[in-house]
Amino acid sequence: MAEQAQTYNGYCVKCKEKRDFEGNVEVSKTGMNMAKGKCPVCGTTVNRILGKAKA
């Protein structure tokens, strides 16, 4: 089940700015949905918390 990448807006810690990035939804260890992708400017991993994962 491969998911399509979507565009999300998140804060890049390295650039210190909000950026739009292409990412996929993953479930973290704490059970939260998060969009994870790369910053288009510097290439650092950018995460955005989306909310609780449904069980």
Coordinates of C-alpha atoms in Angstrom, one line a residue:
M1 CA 0.0 0.0 0.0
A2 CA 2.1 2.9 -1.2
E3 CA 0.8 6.3 -0.4
Q4 CA 1.1 9.3 -2.7
A5 CA 3.2 12.3 -1.5
Q6 CA 1.2 15.3 -0.7
T7 CA 2.2 18.9 0.0
Y8 CA 2.3 20.0 3.6
N9 CA 3.5 23.2 5.3
G10 CA 6.0 22.8 8.2
Y11 CA 8.8 24.6 10.0
C12 CA 12.4 23.9 8.9
V13 CA 14.7 24.2 11.9
K14 CA 17.8 24.7 9.8
C15 CA 16.3 27.5 7.6
K16 CA 14.2 28.9 10.5
E17 CA 11.2 29.4 8.2
K18 CA 8.0 27.7 7.3
R19 CA 8.2 25.8 4.0
D20 CA 5.9 23.8 1.8
F21 CA 7.3 20.3 1.4
E22 CA 6.3 17.0 -0.3
G23 CA 5.8 14.3 2.3
N24 CA 4.1 11.1 3.3
V25 CA 2.0 10.4 6.4
E26 CA 3.7 8.1 9.0
V27 CA 2.8 7.0 12.5
S28 CA 5.3 8.0 15.2
K29 CA 6.3 5.9 18.2
T30 CA 3.9 7.9 20.4
G31 CA 1.0 7.1 18.1
M32 CA 0.6 10.4 16.3
N33 CA 0.2 10.9 12.6
M34 CA 2.9 13.1 11.1
A35 CA 3.9 14.3 7.7
K36 CA 7.5 13.6 7.0
G37 CA 9.5 15.0 4.1
K38 CA 12.6 17.0 3.0
C39 CA 13.0 20.8 3.0
P40 CA 13.1 21.9 -0.7
V41 CA 15.8 24.5 0.1
C42 CA 18.3 22.7 2.4
G43 CA 17.3 19.1 2.3
T44 CA 16.8 18.7 6.1
T45 CA 14.0 16.4 7.3
V46 CA 10.9 18.3 8.1
N47 CA 8.0 16.9 10.2
R48 CA 4.5 18.2 10.8
I49 CA 2.3 16.7 13.5
L50 CA -1.2 16.0 12.1
G51 CA -3.0 14.5 15.2
K52 CA -3.7 11.2 16.8
A53 CA -3.6 8.0 14.7
K54 CA -6.8 6.1 14.6
A55 CA -6.5 2.6 15.9

